[in-house]
Short mmCIF file of C-alpha atoms and ligand atoms in Angstrom, two decimals:
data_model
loop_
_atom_site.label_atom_id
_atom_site.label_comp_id
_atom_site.label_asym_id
_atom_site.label_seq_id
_atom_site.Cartn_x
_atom_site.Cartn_y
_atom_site.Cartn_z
CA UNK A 172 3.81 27.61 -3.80
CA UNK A 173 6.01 26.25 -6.63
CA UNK A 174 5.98 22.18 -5.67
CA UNK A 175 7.99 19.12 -7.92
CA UNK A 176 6.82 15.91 -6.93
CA UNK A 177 9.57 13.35 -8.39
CA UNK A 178 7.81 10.07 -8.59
CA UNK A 179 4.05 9.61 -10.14
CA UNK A 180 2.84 6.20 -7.92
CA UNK A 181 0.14 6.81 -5.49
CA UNK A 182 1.79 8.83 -3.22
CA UNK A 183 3.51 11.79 -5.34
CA UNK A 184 0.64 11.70 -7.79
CA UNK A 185 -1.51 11.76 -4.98
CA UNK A 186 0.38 14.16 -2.89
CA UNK A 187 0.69 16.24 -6.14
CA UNK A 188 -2.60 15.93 -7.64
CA UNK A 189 -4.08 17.46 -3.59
CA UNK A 190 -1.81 19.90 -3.57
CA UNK A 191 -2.57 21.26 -6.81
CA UNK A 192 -6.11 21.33 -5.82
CA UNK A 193 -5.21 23.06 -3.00
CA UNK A 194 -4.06 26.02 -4.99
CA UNK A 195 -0.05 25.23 -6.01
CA UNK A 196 1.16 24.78 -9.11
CA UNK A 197 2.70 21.69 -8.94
CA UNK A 198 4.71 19.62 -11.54
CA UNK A 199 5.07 15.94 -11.23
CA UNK A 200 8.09 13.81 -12.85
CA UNK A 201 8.77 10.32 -13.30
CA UNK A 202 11.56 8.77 -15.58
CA UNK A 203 8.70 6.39 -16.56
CA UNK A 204 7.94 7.99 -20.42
CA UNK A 205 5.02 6.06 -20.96
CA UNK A 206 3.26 6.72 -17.12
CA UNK A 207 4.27 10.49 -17.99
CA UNK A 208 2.84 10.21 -21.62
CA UNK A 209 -0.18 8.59 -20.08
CA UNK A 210 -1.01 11.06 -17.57
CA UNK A 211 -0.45 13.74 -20.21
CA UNK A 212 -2.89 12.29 -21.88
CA UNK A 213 -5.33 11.99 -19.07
CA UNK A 214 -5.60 8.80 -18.21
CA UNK A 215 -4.52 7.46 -14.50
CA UNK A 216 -1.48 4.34 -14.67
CA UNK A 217 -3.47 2.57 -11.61
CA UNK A 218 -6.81 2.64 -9.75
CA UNK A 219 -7.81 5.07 -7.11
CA UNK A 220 -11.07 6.13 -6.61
CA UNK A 221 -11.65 10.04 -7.34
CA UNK A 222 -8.33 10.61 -8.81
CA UNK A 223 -8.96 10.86 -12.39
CA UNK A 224 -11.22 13.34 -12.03
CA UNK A 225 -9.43 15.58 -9.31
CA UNK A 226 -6.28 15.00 -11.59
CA UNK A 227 -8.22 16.33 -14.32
CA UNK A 228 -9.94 19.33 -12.61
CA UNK A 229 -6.29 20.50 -12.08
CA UNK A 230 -4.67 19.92 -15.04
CA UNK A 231 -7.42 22.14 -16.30
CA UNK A 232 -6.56 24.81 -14.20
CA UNK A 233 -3.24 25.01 -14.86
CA UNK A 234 -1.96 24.12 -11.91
CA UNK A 235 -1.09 20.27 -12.31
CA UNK A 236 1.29 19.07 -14.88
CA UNK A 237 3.30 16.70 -15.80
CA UNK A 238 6.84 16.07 -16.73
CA UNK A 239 10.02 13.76 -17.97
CA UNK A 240 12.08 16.80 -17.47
CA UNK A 241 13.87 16.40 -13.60
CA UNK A 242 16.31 19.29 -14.11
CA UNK A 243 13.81 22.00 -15.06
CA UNK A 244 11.33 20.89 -12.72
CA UNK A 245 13.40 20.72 -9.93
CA UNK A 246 15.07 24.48 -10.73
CA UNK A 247 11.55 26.36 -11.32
CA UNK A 248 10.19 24.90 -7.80
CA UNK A 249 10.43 25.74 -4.09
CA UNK A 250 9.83 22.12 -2.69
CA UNK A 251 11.24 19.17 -4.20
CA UNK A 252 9.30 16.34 -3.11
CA UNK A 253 10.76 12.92 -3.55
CA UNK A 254 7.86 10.31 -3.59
CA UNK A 255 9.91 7.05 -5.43
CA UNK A 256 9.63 3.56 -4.74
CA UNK A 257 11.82 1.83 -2.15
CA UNK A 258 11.38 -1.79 -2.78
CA UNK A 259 12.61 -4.79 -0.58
CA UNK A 260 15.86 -6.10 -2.02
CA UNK A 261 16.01 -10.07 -1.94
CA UNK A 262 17.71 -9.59 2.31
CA UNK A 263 14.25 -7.94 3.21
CA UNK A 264 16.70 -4.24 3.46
CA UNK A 265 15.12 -1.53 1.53
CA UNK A 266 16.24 -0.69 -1.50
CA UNK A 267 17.37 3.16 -1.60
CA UNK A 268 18.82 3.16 -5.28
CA UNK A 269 16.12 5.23 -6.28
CA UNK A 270 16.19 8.37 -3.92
CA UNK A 271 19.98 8.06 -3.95
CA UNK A 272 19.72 8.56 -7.90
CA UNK A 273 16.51 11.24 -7.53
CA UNK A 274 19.08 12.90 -4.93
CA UNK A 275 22.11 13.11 -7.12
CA UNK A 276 19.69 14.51 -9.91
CA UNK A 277 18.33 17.13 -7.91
CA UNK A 278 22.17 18.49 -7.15
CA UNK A 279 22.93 18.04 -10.80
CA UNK A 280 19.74 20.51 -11.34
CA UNK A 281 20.89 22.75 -8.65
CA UNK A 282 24.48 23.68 -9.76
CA UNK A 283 23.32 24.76 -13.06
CA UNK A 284 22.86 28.87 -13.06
CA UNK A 285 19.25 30.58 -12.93
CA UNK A 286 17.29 28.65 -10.10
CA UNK A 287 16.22 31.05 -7.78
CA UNK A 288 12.75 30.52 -6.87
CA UNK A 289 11.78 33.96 -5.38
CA UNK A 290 12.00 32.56 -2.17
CA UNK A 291 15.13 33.04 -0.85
CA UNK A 292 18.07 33.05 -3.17
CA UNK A 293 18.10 29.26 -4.86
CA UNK A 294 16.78 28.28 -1.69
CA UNK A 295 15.35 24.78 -2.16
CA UNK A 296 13.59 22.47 0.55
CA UNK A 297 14.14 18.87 -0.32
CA UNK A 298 11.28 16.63 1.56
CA UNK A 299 11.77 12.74 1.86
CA UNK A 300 8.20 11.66 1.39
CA UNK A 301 9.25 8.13 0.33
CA UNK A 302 9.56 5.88 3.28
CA UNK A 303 13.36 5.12 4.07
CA UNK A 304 15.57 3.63 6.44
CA UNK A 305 16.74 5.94 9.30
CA UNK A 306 19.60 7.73 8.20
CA UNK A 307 18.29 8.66 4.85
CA UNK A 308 17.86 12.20 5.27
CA UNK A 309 21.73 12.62 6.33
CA UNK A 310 22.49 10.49 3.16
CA UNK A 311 20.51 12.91 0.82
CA UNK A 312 21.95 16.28 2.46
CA UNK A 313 25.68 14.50 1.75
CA UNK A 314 24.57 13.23 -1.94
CA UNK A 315 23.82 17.38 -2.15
CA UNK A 316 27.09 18.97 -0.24
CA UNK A 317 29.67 16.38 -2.32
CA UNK A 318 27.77 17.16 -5.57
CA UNK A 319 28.22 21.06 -4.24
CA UNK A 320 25.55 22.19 -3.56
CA UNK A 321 26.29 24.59 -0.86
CA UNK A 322 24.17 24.06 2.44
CA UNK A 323 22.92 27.50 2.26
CA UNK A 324 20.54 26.89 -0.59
CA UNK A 325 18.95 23.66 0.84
CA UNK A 326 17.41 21.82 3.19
CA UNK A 327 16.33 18.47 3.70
CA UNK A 328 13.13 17.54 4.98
CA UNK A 329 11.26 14.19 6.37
CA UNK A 330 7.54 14.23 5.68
CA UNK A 331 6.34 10.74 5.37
CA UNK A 332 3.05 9.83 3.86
CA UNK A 333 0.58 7.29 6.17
CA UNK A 334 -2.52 7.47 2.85
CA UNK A 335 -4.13 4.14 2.55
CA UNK A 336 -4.43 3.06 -1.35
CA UNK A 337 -8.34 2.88 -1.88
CA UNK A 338 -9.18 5.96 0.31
CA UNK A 339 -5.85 8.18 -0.83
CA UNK A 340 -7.38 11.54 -1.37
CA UNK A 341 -9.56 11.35 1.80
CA UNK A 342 -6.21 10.56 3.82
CA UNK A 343 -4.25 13.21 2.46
CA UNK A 344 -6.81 15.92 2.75
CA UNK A 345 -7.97 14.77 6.54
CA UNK A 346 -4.90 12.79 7.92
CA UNK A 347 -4.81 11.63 10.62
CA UNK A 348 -1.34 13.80 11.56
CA UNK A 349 1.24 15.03 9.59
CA UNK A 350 5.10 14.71 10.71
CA UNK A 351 7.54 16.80 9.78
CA UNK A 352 11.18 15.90 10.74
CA UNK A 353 13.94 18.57 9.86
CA UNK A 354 16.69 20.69 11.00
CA UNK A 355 15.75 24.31 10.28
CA UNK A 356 12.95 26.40 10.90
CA UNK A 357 12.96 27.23 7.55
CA UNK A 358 11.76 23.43 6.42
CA UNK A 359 9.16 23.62 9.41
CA UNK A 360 7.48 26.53 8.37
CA UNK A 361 7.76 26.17 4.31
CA UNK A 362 6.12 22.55 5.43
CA UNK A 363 3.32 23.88 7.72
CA UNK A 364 2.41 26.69 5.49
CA UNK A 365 1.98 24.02 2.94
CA UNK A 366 -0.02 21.82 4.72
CA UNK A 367 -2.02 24.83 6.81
CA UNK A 368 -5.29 24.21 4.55
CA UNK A 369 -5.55 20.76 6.43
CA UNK A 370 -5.89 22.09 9.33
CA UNK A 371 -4.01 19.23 10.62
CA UNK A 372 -2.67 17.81 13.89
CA UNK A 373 0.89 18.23 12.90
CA UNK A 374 4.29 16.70 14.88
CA UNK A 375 7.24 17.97 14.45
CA UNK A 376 10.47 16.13 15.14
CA UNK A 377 14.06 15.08 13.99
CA UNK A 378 14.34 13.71 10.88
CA UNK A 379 15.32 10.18 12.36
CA UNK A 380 12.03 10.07 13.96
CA UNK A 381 10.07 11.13 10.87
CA UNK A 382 11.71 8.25 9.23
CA UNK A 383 11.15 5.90 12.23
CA UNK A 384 8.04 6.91 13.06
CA UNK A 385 6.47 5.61 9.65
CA UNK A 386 8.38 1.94 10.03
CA UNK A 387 6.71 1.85 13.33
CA UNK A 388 3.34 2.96 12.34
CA UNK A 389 3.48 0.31 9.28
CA UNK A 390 5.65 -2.27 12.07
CA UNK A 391 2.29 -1.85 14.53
CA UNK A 392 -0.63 -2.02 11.90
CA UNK A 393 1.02 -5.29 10.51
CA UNK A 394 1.60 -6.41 14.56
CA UNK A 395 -2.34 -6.17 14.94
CA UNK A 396 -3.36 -7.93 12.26
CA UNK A 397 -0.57 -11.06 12.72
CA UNK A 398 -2.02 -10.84 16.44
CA UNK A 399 -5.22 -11.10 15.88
CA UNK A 400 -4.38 -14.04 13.43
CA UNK A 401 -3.05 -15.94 16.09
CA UNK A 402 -5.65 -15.37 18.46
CA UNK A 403 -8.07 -16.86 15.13
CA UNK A 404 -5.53 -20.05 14.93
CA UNK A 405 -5.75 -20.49 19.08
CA UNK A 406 -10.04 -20.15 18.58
CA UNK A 407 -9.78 -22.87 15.63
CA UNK A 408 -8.27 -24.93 18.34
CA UNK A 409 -10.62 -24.31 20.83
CA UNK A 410 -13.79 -23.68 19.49
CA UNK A 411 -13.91 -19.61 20.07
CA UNK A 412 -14.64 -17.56 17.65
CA UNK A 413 -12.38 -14.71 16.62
CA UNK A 414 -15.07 -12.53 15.32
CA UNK A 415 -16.60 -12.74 18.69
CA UNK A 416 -13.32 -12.38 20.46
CA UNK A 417 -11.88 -9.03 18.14
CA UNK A 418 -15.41 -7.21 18.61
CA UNK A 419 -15.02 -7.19 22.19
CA UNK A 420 -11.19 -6.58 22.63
CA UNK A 421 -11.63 -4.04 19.83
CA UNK A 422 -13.91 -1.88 22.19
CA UNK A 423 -11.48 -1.42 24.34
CA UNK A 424 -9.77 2.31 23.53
CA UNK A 425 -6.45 1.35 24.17
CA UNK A 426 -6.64 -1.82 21.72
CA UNK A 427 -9.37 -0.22 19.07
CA UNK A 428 -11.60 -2.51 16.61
CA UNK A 429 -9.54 -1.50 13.13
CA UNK A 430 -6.93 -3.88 12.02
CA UNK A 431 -8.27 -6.66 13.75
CA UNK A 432 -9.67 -8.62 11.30
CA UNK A 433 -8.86 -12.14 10.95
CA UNK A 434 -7.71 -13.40 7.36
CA UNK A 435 -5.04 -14.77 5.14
CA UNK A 436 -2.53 -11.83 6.85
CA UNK A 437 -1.20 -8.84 5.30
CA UNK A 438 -0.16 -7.39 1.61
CA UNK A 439 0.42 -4.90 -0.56
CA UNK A 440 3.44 -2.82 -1.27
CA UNK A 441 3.79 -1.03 2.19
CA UNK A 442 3.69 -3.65 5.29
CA UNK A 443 5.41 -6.46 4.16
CA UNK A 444 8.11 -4.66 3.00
CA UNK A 445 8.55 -2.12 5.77
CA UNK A 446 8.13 -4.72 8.32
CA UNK A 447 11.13 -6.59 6.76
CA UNK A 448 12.93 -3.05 6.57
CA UNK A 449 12.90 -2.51 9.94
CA UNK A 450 14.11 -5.85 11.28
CA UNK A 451 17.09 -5.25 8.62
CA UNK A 452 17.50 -1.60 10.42
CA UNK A 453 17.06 -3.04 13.47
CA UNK A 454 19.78 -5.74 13.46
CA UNK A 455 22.30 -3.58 11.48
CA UNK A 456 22.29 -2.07 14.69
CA UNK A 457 22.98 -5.14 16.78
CA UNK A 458 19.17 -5.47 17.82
CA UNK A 459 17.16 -8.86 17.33
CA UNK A 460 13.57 -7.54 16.97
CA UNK A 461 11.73 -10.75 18.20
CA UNK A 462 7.98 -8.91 18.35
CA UNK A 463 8.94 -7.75 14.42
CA UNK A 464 10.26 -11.67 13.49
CA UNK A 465 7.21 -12.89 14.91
CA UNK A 466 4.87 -10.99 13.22
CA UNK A 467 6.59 -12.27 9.69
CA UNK A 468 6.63 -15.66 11.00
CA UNK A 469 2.54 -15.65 11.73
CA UNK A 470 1.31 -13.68 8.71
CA UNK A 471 3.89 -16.65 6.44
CA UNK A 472 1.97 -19.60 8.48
CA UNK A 473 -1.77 -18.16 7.48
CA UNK A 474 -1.32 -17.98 3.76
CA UNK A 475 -0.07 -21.50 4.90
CA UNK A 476 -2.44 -22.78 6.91
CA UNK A 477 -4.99 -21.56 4.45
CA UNK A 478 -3.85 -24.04 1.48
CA UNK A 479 -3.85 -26.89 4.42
CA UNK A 480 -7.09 -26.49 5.20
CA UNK A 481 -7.58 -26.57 1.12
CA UNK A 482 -5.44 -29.50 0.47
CA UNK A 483 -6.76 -31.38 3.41
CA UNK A 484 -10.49 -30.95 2.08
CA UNK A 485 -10.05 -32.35 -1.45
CA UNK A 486 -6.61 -34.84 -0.14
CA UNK A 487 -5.55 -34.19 -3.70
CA UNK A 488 -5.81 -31.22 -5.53
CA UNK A 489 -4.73 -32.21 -8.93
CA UNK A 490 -7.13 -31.90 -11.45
CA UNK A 491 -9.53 -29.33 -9.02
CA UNK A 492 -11.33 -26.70 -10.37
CA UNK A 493 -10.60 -23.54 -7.83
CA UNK A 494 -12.02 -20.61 -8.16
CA UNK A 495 -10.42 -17.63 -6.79
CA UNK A 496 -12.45 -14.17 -5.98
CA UNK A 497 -10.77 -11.02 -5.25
CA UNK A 498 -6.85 -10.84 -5.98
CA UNK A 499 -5.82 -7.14 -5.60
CA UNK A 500 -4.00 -7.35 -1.85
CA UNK A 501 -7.05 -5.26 -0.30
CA UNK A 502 -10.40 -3.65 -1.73
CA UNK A 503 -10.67 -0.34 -3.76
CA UNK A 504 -7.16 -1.08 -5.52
CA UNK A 505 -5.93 -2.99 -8.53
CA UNK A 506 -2.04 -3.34 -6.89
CA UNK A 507 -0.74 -6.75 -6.29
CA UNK A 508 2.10 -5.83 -5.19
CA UNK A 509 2.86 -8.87 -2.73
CA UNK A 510 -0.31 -9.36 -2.32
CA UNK A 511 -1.74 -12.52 -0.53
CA UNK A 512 -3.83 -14.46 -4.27
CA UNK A 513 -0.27 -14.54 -5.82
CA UNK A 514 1.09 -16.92 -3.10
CA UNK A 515 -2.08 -18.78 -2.86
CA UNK A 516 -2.58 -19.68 -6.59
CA UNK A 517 0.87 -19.96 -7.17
CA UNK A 518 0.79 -22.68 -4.42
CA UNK A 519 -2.56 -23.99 -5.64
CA UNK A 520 -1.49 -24.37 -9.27
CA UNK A 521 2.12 -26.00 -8.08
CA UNK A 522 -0.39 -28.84 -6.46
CA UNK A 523 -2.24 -29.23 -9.55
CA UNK A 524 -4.82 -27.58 -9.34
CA UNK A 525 -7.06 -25.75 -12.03
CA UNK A 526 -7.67 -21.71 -11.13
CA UNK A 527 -9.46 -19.38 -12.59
CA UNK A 528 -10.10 -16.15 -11.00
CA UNK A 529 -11.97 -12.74 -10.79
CA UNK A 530 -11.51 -9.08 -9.71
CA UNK A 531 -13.11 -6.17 -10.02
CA UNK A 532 -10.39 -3.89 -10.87
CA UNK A 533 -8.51 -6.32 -12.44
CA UNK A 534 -10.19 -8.15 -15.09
CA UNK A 535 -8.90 -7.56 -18.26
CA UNK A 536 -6.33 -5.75 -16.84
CA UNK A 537 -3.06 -7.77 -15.69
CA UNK A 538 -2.29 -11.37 -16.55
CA UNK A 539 -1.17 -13.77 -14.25
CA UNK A 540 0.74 -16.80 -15.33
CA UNK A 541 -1.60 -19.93 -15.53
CA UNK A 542 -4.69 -18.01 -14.59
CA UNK A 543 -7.84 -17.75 -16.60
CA UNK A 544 -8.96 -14.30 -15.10
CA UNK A 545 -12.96 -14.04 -15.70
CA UNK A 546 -15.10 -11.20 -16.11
CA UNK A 547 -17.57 -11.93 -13.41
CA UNK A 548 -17.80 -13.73 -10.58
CA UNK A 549 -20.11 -16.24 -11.89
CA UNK A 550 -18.38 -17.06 -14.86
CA UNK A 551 -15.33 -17.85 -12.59
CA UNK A 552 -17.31 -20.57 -9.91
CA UNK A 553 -19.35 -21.76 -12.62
CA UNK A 554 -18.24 -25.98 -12.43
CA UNK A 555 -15.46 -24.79 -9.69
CA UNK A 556 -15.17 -27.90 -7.02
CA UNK A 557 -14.59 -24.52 -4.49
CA UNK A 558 -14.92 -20.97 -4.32
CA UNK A 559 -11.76 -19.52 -2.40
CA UNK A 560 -12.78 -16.14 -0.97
CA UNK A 561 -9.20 -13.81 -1.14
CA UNK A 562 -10.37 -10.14 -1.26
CA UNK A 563 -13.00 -8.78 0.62
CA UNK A 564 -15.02 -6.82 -2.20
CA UNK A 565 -18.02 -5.30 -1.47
CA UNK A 566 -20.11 -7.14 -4.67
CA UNK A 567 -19.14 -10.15 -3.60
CA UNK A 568 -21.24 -10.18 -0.04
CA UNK A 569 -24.50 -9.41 -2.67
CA UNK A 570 -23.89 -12.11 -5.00
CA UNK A 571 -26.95 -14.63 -5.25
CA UNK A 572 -25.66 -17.78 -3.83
CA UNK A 573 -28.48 -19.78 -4.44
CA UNK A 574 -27.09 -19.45 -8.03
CA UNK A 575 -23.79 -19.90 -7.04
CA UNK A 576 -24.45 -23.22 -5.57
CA UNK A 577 -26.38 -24.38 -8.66
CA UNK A 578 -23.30 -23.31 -11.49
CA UNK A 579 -20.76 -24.85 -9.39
CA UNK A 580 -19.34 -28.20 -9.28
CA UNK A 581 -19.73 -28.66 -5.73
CA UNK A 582 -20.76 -26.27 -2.92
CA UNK A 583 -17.64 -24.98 -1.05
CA UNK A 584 -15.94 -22.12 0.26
CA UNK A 585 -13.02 -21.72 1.72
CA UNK A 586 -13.74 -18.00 3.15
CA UNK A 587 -10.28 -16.13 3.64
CA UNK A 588 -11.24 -12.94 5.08
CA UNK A 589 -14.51 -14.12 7.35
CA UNK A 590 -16.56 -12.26 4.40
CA UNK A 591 -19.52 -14.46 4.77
CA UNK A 592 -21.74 -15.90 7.25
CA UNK A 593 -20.79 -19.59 8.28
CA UNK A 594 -24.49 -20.20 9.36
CA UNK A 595 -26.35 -18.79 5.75
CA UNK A 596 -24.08 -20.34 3.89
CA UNK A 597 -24.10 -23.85 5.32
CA UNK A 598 -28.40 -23.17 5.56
CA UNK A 599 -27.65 -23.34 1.99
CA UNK A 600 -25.72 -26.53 1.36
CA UNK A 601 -22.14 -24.93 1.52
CA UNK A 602 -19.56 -26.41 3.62
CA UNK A 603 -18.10 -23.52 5.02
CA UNK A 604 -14.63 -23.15 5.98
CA UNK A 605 -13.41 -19.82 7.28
CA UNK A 606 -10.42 -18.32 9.33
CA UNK A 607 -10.49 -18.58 13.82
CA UNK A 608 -14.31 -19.48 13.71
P1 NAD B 226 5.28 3.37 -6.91
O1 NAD B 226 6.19 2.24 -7.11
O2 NAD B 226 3.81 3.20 -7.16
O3 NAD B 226 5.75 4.62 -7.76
C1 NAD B 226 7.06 5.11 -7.73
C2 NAD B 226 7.27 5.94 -8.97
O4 NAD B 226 8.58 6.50 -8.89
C3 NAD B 226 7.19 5.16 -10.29
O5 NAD B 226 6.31 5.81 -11.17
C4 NAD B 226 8.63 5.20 -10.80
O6 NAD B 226 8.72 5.23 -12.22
C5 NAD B 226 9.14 6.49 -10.18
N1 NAD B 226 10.61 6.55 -10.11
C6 NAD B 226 11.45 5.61 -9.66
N2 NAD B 226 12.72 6.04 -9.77
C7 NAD B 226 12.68 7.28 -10.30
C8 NAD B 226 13.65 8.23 -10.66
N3 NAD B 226 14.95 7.97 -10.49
N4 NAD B 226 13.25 9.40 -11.19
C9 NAD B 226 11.92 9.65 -11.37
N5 NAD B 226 10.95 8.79 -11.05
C10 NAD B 226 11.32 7.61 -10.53
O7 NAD B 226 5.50 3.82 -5.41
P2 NAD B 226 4.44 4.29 -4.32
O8 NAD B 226 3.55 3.16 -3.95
O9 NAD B 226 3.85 5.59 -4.72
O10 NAD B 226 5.42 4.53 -3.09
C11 NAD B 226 6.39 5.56 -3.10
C12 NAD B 226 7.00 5.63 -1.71
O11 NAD B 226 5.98 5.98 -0.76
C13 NAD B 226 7.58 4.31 -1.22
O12 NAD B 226 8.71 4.55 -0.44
C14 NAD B 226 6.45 3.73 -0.37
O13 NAD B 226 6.94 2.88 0.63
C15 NAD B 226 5.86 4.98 0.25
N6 NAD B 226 4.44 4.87 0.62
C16 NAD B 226 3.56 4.19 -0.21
C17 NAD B 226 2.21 4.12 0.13
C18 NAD B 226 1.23 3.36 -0.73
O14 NAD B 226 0.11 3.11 -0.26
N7 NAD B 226 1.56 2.97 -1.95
C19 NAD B 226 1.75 4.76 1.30
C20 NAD B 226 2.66 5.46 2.09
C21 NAD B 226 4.01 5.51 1.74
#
C-alpha cells in the first residue's frame, strides 16, 4: 500500500520505517527541514537501537523516503498517518495544535485536483496514531468536512501506538495488540490488511475507545510503578524490603512482576504527560480522578524524597562533588524528555552542589545547563563525595567498584533504581543508600 506518515519522532519514523520493511512504499514528512535533511542523508535525529540500519535497508529499496512536501505526500498515498507530538501545555491538558494544523493540511492537500489513489476514487483513510484526548477523531473529520472535503473520500481512523522507546521495532513488529477505532468498514479492513503480516491480536472499537484506551494503558503502567513506590516508602519505614515484597506480589497473574520496580518514579515523554492528560479529560467532564491525582502526587514525592535522603547525608550540600550516572529517563534511549536527572540536578545544583554527570547515549551529545557531562563513568566519580545512581544502564552493574571506591572522594551511593546490591557494596566500604530497602 501507498502509506504517508506525517511526523518523523519515534513513532511515525518507526511506524514508517516497519512498514516499509514490510513491503509499502511509504513516505515520511515532518516540517522539521533539518530532521528531514538529516534522514535524507542517512543519519537517525535520536537513538533507537536497529533503526538506522532497518531505515537504511529501505531507503535502499525504494520503498522508504522522506519528505518536507505534506501536500504531495498526502495526495499520492492511501493512508495518511498522523504520528506528531502532543505535548502537555503548562494546565497538564494536551496540546492538540499540532494534529489540528497536520489536519487542516491534509484537507488543503485533498481539495486540490488529481489525488485518486487507485483505491477508490480520492478515497483517503486518515489514522490518528498520535495519542489524543477523546474527541479527537470527531475534531479531525470536522477540520476535513468545513475545509470541504466531502465525507465520501475519507475516513478517519484511531490506531494508537503502545512501542516502548529502546525496544521500538520489536514492539511494532510483535505488539502486544493492535486497536483500531473507526466508523466504517472500510478503515477496519484498509487497517487490518495493513497490519495482517503481524499476525496480531487485533481489537477493534469506537474511536473514543481507541483514544481512551491508550490514556488508560499509559494511566495504569504509571499507577504500578507510583504503587509500588509507596509500598518501597511504607518498607523504608518498617524495615521490609520492596524487592522482596514486588517479587512475590509480582507472581501473582493478576498483578504481574513488570512495572514494579521501585525507583525515583516515572519519565519520559509518554506517562507523565498522558497521566496529566487524562485527569484534564477527566475533570472537563466533571470527574475528580483521585486514583490518577494520586499517582502524580507519589511519583512528585520520590524524586523528593530522593534529594532528602541526599541532603540529609551531607546536611549541606554546597560545595559537594555529585556525580550523576545515567540521565536519559530509561535505558536504550537518549530522550530526556521529562525525565527524572533533570529534576534531580536541577535541585542538586540549586543547593549548591557540584555535578558532573555521564550517559551512554548522551555524552557529547546534549548539554545541560551547569553540568560537566563526562565521557565515562569513571571520569565522572573520580573525587565525587557520592555517586547518585539515576538510570539503570546495563555497563554500569559491571563497572569495577573496587576502583570506583579508590578515584572517589568518599565512598557513597545513593542508588535510585535498586541497581546494585546493598550487601556487596557496603562489603566494600560504600554506604549504601537505596529506594524501600
Ligand atoms: P516527537 O516529538 O519525537 O516527534 C514528533 C514529530 O512531529 C517531530 O519530528 C515534529 O517536527 C513533527 N511535527 C510536529 N508538527 C508537525 C506538523 N505540523 N507537520 C509535520 N510534522 C510535524 O514525538 P513522538 O515521541 O514520536 O510522539 C508522537 C505521538 O505519539 C505523541 O502523541 C506521543 O504521545 C505518541 N506516542 C509516543 C511514544 C514514544 O515512546 N515516544 C509511544 C507511543 C505513543
Amino acid at each position: 500500500m501507498k502509506l504517508c506518515i506525517i511526523g518523523t519522532g519515534y513513532v511515525g519514523l518507526v511506524t514508517g520505517t516497519c512498514f516499509a520493511n514490510l513491503g509499502n512504499d511509504v513516505i515520511c514528512v515532518d516540517k522539521n527541514q533539518e530532521r528531514i535533511k538529516c534522514l535524507q542523508g542517512g543519519k537517525i535525529p535520536f537513538f533507537e537501537p536497529g533503526l538506522k540500519e532497518l531505515v537504511s535497508l529501505n531507503k535502499k529499496a525504494g520503498r522508504l523516503k522522506f519528505s518536507l512536501d505534506l501536500a504531495s505526500s498526502v495526495q499520492c498515498s492511501e493512508v495518511i498517518f498522523i504520528a506528531v507530538s502532543t505535548p502537555a501545555k503548562e494546565t497538564g491538558e494536551a496540546d492538540i495544535s499540532a494534529v489540528v494544523a497536520v489536519a487542516g493540511g491534509i484537507a488543503k492537500a485533498l481539495k486540490k485536483p488529481g489525488t485518486a489513489t487507485g483505491r477508490g476514487k480520492h478515497y483517503k483513510i486518515i489514522v490518528n496514531k498520535s495519542t489524543v484526548p477523546v474527541g479527537m477523531g470527531d475534531v479531525v473529520t470536522n477540520i476535513l468536512r468545513e475545509d470541504g472535503v466531502p465525507d465520501e473520500q475519507f475516513t478517519v481512523v484511531s490506531n494508537p501506538e503502545f512501542l516502548k522507546e529502546g525496544s521500538a521495532i520489536a514492539d511494532f513488529m510483535r505488539p502486544d495488540r493492535i486497536v483500531i477505532g473507526a466508523t466504517h468498514n472500510r478503515g477496519f479492513n484498509v487497517l487490518t490488511e495493513l497490519y495482517r503480516p503481524l499476525n496480531a491480536h487485533i481489537i477493534f472499537t469506537s474511536i473514543k475507545s481507541a483514544e481512551l484506551i491508550k490514556y488508560a494503558s499509559n494511566a495504569f503502567l504509571a499507577n504500578k510503578i507510583s504503587f509500588i513506590n509507596e509500598i518501597a516508602n511504607i518498607c523504608e519505614r518498617v524495615g521490609s524490603d520492596v524487592g522482596e515484597v514486588a517479587a512475590a506480589i509480582g507472581l501473582d497473574k493478576r498483578i504481574g512482576r513488570e512495572f514494579l520496580n521501585a525507583g525515583l518514579g516515572y519519565g519520559g515523554s509518554c506517562l507523565p504527560k498522558d497521566v496529566s492528560a487524562l485527569i484534564h479529560l477527566a475533570r472537563e467532564n466533571g470527574y475528580e480522578p483521585e486514583v490518577l491525582n494520586s499517582i502524580e502526587a507519589v511519583n512528585d514525592f520520590q524524586i523528593e524524597a530522593f534529594i532528602g535522603k541526599i541532603t540529609r547525608h551531607f546536611k549541606k550540600l554546597k560545595g559537594k562533588r555529585l556525580a550523576v550516572l545515567g540521565l536519559s529517563f530509561k535505558p536504550q534511549t537518549d530522550d530526556l524528555r521529562d525525565a527524572p536527572s533533570l529534576k534531580i540536578i536541577k535541585e542538586l545544583i540549586a543547593k549548591g552542589a557540584i555535578v558532573r554527570a555521564y550517559d551512554p547515549c548522551i555524552a557529547g551529545r546534549t548539554a545541560i545547563p551547569g553540568v560537566k557531562i563526562d565521557q565515562d563513568a569513571y571520569t565522572a566519580v573520580k573525587d565525587a563525595d557520592a555517586l547518585i545512581l539515576v538510570t539503570e544502564w546495563a555497563e554500569f552493574r559491571e563497572l569495577d567498584f573496587e576502583r570506583v571506591k579508590k578515584i572517589m572522594q568518599r565512598p557513597v551511593i545513593f542508588d535510585g533504581r535498586n541497581m546494585f546490591d546493598p550487601a556487596k557494596m557496603r562489603e566494600l566500604g560504600f554506604t549504601y543508600v537505596g529506594i524501600g530497602r
